CSV table of C-alpha atoms and ligand atoms in Angstrom, one decimal:
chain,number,residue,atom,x,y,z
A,10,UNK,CA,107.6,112.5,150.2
A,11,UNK,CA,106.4,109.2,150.8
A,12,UNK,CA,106.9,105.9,148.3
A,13,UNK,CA,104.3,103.2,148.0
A,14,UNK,CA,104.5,99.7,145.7
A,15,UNK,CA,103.8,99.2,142.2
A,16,UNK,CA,101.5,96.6,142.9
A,17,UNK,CA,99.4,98.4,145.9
A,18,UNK,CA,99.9,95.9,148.9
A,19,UNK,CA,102.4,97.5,151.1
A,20,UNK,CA,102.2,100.8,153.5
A,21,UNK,CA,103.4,104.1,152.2
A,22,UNK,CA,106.9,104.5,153.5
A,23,UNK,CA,109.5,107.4,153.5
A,24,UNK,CA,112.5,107.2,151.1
A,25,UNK,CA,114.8,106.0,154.0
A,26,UNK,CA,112.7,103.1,154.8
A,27,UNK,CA,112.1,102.3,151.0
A,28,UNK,CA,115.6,102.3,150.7
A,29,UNK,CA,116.6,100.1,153.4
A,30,UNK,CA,113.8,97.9,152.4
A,31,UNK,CA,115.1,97.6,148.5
A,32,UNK,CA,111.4,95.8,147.3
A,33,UNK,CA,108.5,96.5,148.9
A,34,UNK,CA,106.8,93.5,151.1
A,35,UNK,CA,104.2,92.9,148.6
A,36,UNK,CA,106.9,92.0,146.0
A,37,UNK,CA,106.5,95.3,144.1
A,38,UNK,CA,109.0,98.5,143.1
A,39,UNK,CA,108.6,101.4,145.3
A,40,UNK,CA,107.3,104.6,143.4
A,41,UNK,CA,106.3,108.6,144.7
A,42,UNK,CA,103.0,108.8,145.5
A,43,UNK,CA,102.9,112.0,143.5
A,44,UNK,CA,105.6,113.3,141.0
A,45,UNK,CA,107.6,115.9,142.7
A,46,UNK,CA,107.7,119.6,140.6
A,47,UNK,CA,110.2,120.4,138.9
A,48,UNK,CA,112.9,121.8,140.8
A,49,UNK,CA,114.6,125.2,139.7
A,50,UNK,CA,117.0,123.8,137.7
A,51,UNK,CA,120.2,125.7,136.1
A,52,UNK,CA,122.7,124.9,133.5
A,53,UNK,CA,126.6,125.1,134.0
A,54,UNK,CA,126.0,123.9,137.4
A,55,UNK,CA,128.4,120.9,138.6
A,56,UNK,CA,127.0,117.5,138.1
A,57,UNK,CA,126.8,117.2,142.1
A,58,UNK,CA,124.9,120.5,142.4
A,59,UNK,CA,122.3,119.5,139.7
A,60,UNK,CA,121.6,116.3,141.3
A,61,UNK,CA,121.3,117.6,144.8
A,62,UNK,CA,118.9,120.0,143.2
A,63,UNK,CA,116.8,117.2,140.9
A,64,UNK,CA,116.5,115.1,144.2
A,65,UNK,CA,115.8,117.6,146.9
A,66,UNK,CA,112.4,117.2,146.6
A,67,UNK,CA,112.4,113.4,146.8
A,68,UNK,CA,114.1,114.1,149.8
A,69,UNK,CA,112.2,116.6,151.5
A,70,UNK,CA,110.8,115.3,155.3
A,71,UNK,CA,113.2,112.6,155.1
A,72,UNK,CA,115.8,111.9,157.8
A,73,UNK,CA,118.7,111.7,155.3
A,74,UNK,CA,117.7,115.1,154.0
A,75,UNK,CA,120.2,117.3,155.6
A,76,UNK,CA,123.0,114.6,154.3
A,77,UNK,CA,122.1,114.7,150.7
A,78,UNK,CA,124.5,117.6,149.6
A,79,UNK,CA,127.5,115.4,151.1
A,80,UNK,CA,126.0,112.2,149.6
A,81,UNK,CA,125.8,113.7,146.1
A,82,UNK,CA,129.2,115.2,146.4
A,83,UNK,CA,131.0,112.1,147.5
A,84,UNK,CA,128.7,110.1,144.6
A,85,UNK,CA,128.9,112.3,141.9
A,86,UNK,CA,133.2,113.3,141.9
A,87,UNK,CA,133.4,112.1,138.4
A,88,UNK,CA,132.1,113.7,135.6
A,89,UNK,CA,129.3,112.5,132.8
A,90,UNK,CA,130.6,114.3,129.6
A,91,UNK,CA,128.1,114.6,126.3
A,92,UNK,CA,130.9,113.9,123.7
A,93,UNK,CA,130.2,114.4,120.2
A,94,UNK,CA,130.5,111.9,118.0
A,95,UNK,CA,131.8,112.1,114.1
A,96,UNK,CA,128.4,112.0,112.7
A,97,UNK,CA,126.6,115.3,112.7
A,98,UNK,CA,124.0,116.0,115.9
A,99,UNK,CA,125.2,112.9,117.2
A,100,UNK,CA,126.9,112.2,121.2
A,101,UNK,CA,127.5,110.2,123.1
A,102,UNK,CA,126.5,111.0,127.1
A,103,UNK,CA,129.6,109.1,128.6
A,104,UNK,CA,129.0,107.6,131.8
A,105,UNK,CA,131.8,105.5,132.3
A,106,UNK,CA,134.0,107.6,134.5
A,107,UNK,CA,134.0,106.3,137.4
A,108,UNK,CA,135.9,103.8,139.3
A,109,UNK,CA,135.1,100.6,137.6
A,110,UNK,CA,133.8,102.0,134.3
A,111,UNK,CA,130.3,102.0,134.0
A,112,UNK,CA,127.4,103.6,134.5
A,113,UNK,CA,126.5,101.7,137.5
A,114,UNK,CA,129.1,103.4,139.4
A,115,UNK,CA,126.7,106.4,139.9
A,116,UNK,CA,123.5,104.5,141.7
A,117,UNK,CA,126.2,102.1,143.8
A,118,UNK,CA,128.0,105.1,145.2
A,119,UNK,CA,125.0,106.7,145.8
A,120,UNK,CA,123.3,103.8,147.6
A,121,UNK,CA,126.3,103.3,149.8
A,122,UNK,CA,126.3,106.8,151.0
A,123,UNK,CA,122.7,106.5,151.9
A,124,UNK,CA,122.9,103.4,153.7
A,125,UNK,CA,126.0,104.4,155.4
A,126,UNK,CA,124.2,106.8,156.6
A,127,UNK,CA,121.2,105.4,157.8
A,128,UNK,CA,120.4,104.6,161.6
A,129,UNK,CA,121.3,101.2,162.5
A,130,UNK,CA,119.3,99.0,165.3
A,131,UNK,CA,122.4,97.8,167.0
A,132,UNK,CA,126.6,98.1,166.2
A,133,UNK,CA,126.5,94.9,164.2
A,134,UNK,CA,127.4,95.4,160.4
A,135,UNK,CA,124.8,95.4,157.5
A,136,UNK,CA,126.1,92.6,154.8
A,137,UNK,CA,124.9,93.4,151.4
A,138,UNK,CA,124.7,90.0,149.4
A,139,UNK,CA,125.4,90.7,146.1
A,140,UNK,CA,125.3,87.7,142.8
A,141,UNK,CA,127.2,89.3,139.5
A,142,UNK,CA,127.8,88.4,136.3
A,143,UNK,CA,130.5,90.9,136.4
A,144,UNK,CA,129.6,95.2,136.3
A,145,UNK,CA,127.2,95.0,139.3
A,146,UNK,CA,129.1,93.4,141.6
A,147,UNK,CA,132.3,95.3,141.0
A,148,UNK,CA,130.7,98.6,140.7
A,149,UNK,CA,129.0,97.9,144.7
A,150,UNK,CA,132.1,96.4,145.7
A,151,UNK,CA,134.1,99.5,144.9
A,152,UNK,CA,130.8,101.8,145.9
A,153,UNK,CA,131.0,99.8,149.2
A,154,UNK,CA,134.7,99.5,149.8
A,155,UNK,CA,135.8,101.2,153.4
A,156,UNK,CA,132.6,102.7,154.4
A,157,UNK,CA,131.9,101.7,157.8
A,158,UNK,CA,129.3,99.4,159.8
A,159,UNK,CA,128.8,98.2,155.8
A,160,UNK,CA,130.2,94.7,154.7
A,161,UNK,CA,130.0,93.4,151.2
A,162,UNK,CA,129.7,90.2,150.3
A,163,UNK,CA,130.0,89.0,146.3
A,164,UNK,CA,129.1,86.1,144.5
A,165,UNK,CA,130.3,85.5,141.4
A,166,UNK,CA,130.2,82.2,139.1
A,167,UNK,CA,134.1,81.0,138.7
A,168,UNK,CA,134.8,81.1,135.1
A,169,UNK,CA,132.5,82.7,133.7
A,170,UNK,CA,133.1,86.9,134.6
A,171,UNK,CA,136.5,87.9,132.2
A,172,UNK,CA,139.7,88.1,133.9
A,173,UNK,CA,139.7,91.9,134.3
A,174,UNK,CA,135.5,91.6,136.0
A,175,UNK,CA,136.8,88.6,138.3
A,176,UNK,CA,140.0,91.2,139.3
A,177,UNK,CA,137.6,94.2,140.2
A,178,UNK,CA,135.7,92.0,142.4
A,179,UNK,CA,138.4,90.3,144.6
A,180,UNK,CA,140.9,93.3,144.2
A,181,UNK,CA,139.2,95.3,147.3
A,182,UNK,CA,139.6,93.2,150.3
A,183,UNK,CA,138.9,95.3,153.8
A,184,UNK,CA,134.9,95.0,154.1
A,185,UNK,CA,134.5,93.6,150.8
A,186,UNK,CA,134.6,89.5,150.1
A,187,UNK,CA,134.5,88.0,146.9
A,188,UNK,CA,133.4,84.7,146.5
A,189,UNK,CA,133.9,82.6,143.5
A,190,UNK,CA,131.1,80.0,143.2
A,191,UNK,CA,131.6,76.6,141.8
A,192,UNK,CA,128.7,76.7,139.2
A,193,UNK,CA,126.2,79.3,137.0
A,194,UNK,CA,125.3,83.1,137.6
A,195,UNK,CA,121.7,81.7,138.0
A,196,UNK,CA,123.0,79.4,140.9
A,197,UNK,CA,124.6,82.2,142.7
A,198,UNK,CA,121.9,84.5,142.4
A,199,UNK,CA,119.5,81.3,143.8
A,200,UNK,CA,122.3,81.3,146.7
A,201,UNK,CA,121.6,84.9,147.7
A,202,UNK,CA,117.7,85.0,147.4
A,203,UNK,CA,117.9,82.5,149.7
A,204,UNK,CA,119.9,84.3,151.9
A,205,UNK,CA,118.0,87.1,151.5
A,206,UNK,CA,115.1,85.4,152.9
A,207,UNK,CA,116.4,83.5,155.4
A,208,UNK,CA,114.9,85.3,158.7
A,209,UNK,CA,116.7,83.0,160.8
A,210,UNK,CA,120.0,83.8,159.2
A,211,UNK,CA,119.1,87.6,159.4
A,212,UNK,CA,118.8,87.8,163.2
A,213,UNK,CA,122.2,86.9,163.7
A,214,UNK,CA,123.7,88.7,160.5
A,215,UNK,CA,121.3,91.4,159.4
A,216,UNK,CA,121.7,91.5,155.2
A,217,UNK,CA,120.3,93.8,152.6
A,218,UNK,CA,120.3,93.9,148.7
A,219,UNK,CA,122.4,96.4,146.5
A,220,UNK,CA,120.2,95.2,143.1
A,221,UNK,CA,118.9,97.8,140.3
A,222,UNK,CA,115.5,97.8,141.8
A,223,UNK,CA,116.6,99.8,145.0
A,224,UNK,CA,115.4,103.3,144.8
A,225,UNK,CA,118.8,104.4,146.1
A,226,UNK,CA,120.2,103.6,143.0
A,227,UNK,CA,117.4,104.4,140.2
A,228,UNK,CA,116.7,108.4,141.9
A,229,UNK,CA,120.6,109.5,141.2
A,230,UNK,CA,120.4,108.4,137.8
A,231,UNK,CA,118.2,111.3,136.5
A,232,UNK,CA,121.0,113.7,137.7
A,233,UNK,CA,123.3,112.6,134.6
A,234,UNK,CA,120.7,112.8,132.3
A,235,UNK,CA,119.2,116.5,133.4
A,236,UNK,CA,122.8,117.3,133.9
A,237,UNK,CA,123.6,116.8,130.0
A,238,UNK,CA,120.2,118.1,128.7
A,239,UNK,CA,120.2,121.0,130.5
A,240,UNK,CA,123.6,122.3,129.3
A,241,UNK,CA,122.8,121.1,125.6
A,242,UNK,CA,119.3,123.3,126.0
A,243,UNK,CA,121.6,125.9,127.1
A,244,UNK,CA,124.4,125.7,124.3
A,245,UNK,CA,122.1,124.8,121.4
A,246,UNK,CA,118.2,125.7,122.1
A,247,UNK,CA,117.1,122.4,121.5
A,248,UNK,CA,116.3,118.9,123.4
A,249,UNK,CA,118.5,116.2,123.5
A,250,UNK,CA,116.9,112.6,122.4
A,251,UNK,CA,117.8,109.5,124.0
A,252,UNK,CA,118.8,105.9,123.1
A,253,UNK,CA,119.3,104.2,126.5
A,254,UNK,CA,121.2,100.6,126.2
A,255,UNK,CA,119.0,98.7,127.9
A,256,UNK,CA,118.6,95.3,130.5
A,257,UNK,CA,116.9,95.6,133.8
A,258,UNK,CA,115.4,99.1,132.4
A,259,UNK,CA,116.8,101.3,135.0
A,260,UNK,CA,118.6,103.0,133.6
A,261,UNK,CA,116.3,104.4,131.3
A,262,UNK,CA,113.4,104.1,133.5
A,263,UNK,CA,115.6,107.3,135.6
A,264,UNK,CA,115.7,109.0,131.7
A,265,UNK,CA,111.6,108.9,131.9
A,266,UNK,CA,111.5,110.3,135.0
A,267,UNK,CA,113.8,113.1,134.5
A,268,UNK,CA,111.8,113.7,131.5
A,269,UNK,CA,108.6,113.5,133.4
A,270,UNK,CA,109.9,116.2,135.9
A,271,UNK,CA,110.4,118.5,132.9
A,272,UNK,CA,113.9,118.0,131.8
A,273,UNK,CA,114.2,119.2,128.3
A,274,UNK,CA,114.6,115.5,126.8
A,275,UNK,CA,112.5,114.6,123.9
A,276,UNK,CA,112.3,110.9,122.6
A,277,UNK,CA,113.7,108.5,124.8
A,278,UNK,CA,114.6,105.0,122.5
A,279,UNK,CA,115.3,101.6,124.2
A,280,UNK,CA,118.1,99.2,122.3
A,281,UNK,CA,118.5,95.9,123.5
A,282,UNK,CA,120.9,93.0,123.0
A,283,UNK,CA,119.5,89.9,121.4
A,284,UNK,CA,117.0,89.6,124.5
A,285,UNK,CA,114.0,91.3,122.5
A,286,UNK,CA,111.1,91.4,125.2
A,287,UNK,CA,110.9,94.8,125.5
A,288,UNK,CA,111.0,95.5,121.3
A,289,UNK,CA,108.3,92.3,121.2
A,290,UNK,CA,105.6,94.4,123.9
A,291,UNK,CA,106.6,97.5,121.9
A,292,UNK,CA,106.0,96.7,118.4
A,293,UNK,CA,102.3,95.3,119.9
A,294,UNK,CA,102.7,91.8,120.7
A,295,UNK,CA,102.2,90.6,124.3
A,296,UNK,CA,105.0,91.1,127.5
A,297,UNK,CA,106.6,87.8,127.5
A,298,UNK,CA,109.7,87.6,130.4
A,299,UNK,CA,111.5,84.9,129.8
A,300,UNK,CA,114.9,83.5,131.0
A,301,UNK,CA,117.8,85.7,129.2
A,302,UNK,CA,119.7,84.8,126.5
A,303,UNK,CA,124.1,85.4,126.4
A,304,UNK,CA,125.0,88.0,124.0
A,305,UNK,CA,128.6,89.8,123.6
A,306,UNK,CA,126.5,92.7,125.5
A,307,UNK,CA,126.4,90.5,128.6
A,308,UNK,CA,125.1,93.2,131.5
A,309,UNK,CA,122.2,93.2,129.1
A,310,UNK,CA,121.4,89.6,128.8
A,311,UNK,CA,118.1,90.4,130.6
A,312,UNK,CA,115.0,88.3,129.6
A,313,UNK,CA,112.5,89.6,132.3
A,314,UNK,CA,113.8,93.7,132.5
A,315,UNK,CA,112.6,94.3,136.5
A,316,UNK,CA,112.0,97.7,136.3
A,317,UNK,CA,109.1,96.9,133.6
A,318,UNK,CA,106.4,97.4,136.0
A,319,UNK,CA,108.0,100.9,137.5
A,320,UNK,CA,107.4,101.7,133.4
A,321,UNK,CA,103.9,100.3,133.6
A,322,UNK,CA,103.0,102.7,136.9
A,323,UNK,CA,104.6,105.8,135.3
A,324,UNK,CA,102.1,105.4,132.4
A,325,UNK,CA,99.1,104.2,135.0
A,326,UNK,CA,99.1,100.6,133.2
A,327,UNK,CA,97.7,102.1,130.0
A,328,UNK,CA,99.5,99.6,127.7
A,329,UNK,CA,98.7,102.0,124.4
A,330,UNK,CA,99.9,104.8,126.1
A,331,UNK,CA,102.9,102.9,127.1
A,332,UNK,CA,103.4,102.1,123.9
A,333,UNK,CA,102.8,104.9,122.0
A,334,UNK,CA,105.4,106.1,123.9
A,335,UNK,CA,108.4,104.2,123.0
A,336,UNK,CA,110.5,102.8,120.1
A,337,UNK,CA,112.4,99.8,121.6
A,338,UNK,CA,115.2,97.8,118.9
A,339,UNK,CA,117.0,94.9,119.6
A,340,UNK,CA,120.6,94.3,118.1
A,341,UNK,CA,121.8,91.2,118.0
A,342,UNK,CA,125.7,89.6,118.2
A,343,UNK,CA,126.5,90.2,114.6
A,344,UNK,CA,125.0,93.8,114.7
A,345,UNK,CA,127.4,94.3,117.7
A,346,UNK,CA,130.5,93.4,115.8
A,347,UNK,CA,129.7,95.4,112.4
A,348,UNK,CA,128.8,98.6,114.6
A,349,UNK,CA,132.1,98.2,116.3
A,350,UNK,CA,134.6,97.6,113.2
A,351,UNK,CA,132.4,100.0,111.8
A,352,UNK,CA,132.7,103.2,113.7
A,353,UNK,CA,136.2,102.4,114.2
A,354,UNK,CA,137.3,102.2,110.6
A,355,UNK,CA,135.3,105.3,109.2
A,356,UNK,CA,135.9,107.3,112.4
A,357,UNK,CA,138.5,106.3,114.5
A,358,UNK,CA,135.5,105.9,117.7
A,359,UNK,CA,135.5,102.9,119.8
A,360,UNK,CA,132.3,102.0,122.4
A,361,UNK,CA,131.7,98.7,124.3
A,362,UNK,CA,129.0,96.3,123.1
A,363,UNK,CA,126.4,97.8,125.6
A,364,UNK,CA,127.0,101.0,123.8
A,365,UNK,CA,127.1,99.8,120.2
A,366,UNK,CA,123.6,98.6,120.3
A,367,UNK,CA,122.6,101.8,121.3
A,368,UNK,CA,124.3,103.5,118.7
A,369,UNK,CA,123.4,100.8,116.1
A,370,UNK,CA,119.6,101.4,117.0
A,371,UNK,CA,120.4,105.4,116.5
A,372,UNK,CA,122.2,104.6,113.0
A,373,UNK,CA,118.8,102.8,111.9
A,374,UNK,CA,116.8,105.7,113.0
A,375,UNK,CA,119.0,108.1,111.3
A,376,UNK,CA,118.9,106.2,108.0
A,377,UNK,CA,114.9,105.8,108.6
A,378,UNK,CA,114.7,109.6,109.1
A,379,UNK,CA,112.3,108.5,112.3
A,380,UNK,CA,115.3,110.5,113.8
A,381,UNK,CA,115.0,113.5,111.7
A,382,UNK,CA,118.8,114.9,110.5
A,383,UNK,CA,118.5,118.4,112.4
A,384,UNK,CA,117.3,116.5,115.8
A,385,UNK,CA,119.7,116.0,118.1
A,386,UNK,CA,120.7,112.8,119.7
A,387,UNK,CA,122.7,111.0,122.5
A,388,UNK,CA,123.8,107.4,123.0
A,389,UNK,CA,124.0,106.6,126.5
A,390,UNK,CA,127.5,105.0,126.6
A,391,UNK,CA,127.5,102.8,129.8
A,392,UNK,CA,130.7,101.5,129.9
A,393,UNK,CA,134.4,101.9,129.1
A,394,UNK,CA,135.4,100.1,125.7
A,395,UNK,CA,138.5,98.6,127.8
A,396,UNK,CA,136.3,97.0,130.3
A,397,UNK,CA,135.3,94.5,127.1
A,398,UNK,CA,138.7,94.1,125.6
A,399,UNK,CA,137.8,90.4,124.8
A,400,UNK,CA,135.5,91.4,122.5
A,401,UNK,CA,136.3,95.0,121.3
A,402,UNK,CA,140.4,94.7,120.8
A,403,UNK,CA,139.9,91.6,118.0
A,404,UNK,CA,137.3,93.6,116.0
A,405,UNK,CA,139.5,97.0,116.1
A,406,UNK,CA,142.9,95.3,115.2
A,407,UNK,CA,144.3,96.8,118.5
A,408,UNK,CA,145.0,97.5,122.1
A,409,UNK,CA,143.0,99.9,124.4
A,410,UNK,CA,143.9,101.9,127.1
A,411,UNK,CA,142.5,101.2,130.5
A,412,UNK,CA,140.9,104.7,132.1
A,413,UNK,CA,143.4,105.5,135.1
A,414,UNK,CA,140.7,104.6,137.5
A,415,UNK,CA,140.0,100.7,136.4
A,416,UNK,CA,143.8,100.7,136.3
A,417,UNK,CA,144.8,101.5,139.8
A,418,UNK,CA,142.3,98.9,141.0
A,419,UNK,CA,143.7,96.2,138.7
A,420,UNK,CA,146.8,97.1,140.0
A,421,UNK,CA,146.1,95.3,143.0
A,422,UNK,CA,146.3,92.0,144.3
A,423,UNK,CA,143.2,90.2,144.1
A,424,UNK,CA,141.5,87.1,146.5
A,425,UNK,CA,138.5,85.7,146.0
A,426,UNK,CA,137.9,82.4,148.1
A,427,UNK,CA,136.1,79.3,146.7
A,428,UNK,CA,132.6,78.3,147.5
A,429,UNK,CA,130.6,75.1,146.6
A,430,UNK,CA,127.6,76.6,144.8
A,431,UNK,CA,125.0,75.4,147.4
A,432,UNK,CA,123.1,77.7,150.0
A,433,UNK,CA,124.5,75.5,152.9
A,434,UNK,CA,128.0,76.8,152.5
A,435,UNK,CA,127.1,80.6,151.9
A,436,UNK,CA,125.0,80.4,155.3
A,437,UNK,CA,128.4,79.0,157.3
A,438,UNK,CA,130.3,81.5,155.5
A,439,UNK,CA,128.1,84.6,156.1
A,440,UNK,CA,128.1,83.7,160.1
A,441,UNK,CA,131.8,82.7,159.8
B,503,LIG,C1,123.7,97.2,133.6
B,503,LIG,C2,124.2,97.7,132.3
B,503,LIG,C3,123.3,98.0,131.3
B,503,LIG,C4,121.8,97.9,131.4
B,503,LIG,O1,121.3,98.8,132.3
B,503,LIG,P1,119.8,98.6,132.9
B,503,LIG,O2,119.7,99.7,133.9
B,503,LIG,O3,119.8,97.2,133.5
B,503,LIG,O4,118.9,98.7,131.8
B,503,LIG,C5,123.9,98.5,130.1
B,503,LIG,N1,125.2,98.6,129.9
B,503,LIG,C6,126.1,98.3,130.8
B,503,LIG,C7,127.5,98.4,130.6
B,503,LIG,C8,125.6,97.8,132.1
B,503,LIG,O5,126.5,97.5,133.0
């Protein structure tokens, strides 16, 4: 199968060389030429079997072909239960664990088994540059940690990830370095664009991306998603509908294509944080990125989603279509908290802010009857509730439990070295 760029400047390439590359040259998201079929796909099959099945096809003629059942075993060791929830016909798709919590665990580990395995020019390591505001960094990091010929490097602004985020990141050590930069998120992402395009730079220390964008991440996202509708279709007859918490869209963006291979998902709703350019171009008013705004749902705070245009190709930049397509909600802080007292008070259940918009859009559209009461649902829950205790302990009155995974790494000890927030000092330490 070969990939080409949303925006029609760059040579079709295969899937190895689209995801080494990360964007295309022109600037654009790789896509399939064509849609792949659907593959045979059964229920009751492990999660690593189903998505070694789903992405076979994206696969086929492609050098890391014959290594995709091992990469989907070693990515997918943790499961993606659909839990159900108090309210009737409601779940949640849980997708939190693995080792750092959150859905981005999947992608990451995926990625770094693909690049792991690809062919390198010479012996010298690939450094993956990576700026966080806290879940992406840690969930490469740990994706990352001892693989070979791979180094990671993290940027992270001091003072501004939570305790537990800033832990996760310098906790690893071996091939991974954290970093904690004197100054914003936006000044360390500056720091690593920079890098990123520094040619000079490169030919001594050869760098690559790990951001949501990379194809290597977005692909082993459908597996979850066929993974839990297929079984539901198998238990109950019926589709499974989505609300996708939603930022940088890929995780949803994965939901569509699943669907548009033929995975038995029905509506697929986006909930946002306070950042409402998706609901805006949804309810009919012009796409207007902007920078994002902080909410309590912080790897949401996204005010120019980057897999929009993937979403624009998959419905051939037919903006009606597009939006006949979609609901898209935004929930903002205060929405957050009431979901999160909420559900814990009349039913004991406790998600992280990511998660309560989701299910705070899905408690509108049950009370609307837009989702109708025999439909039924899922919540995409994308991260631990412990991973947020800042927020979520106050509102519930108590302590959580940290999931045995995110507790062995903050076992640890934990380094992260200082850096002035200026591209200068990055440069001398990525050549160090
Ligand atoms: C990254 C993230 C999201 C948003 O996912 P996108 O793919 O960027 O839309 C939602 N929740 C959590 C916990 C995340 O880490």
């Amino acid at each position: 199968m070969r990939f080409v760029s949303t925006r029609g400047q760059a040579p079709a390439v295969g899937l190895s060389a689209a995801i080494a590359a990360g964007l295309a040259p022109d600037g654009g998201l790789y896509v399939p030429q064509t849609l792949p079929e659907m593959p045979s796909l059964q229920a009751g099959r492990e999660l690593a079997q189903t998505a070694q099945a789903l992405l076979a096809p994206w696969f086929a003629g492609d050098p890391l072909a014959a290594a995709l059942p091992a990469i989907c075993d070693a990515a997918f060791d943790f499961p993606a239960p659909l839990q159900a929830l108090a309210t009737p016909h409601d779940w949640l798709l849980e997708l939190f664990h693995g080792p750092t919590a959150a859905f981005k665990d999947f992608g990451a580990r995926f990625l770094a088994q693909c690049l792991a395995r690809l062919p390198r020019p010479d012996d010298r390591p690939l450094t993956i540059v990576v700026a966080t505001s806290g879940d992406t960094g840690a969930a490469v990091a740990a994706a990352f940690h001892g693989l070979p010929g791979l180094r990671v490097v993290v940027l992270y602004p001091d003072g501004r990830v939570s305790p537990r985020q800033a832990h996760q990141l310098g906790c690893l050590g071996g091939n991974i370095q954290a970093f904690k930069v004197a100054g914003s998120f936006d000044d360390c992402q500056a720091m690593a664009k920079q890098a990123l395009a520094d040619t000079a730079l490169q030919a001594q220390c050869p760098l690559s991306s790990a951001n949501s964008i990379s194809l290597g991440r977005l692909l082993p996202q459908m597996a979850y998603y066929a993974h839990a509708a297929l079984s539901h279709h198998a238990a109950t007859g019926r589709p499974l509908n989505l609300v996708v918490p939603t930022g940088n869209l890929g995780n949803a963006m994965a939901a569509v294509l699943a669907r548009g291979l033929g995975v038995p998902l029905a509506q697929i709703v986006l909930a946002t944080n306070a950042n409402h350019v998706l609901p805006d171009f949804f309810a009919g008013g012009d796409y207007h990125p902007g920078p994002g705004v902080a909410t309590l749902a912080n790897a949401m705070d996204v005010g120019a989603p980057s897999n929009f245009e993937r979403l624009q190709w998959f419905y051939h930049g037919d903006a009606a279509a597009l939006r006949a397509g979609f609901v898209a909600r935004s929930v903002d802080d205060a929405q957050i908290r009431a979901l999160i007292s909420q559900r814990h008070q009349q039913y004991g259940e406790v998600v992280c802010p990511h998660t309560a918009c989701g299910l705070a859009v899905l408690q509108q559209l049950r009370s609307e009857g837009v989702a109708a009461p025999g439909q039924d649902w899922a919540v995409a829950a994308t991260a631990h509730p412990a991973k947020f205790e800042g927020v979520v302990e106050p509102l519930i009155g108590q302590a959580l439990a940290v999931p045995p995974a995110l507790a062995a790494l903050l076992q640890r000890p934990a380094h992260a070295e200082p850096l002035a927030a200026s591209y200068p000092a990055l440069r001398a330490r990525l050549l160090a």
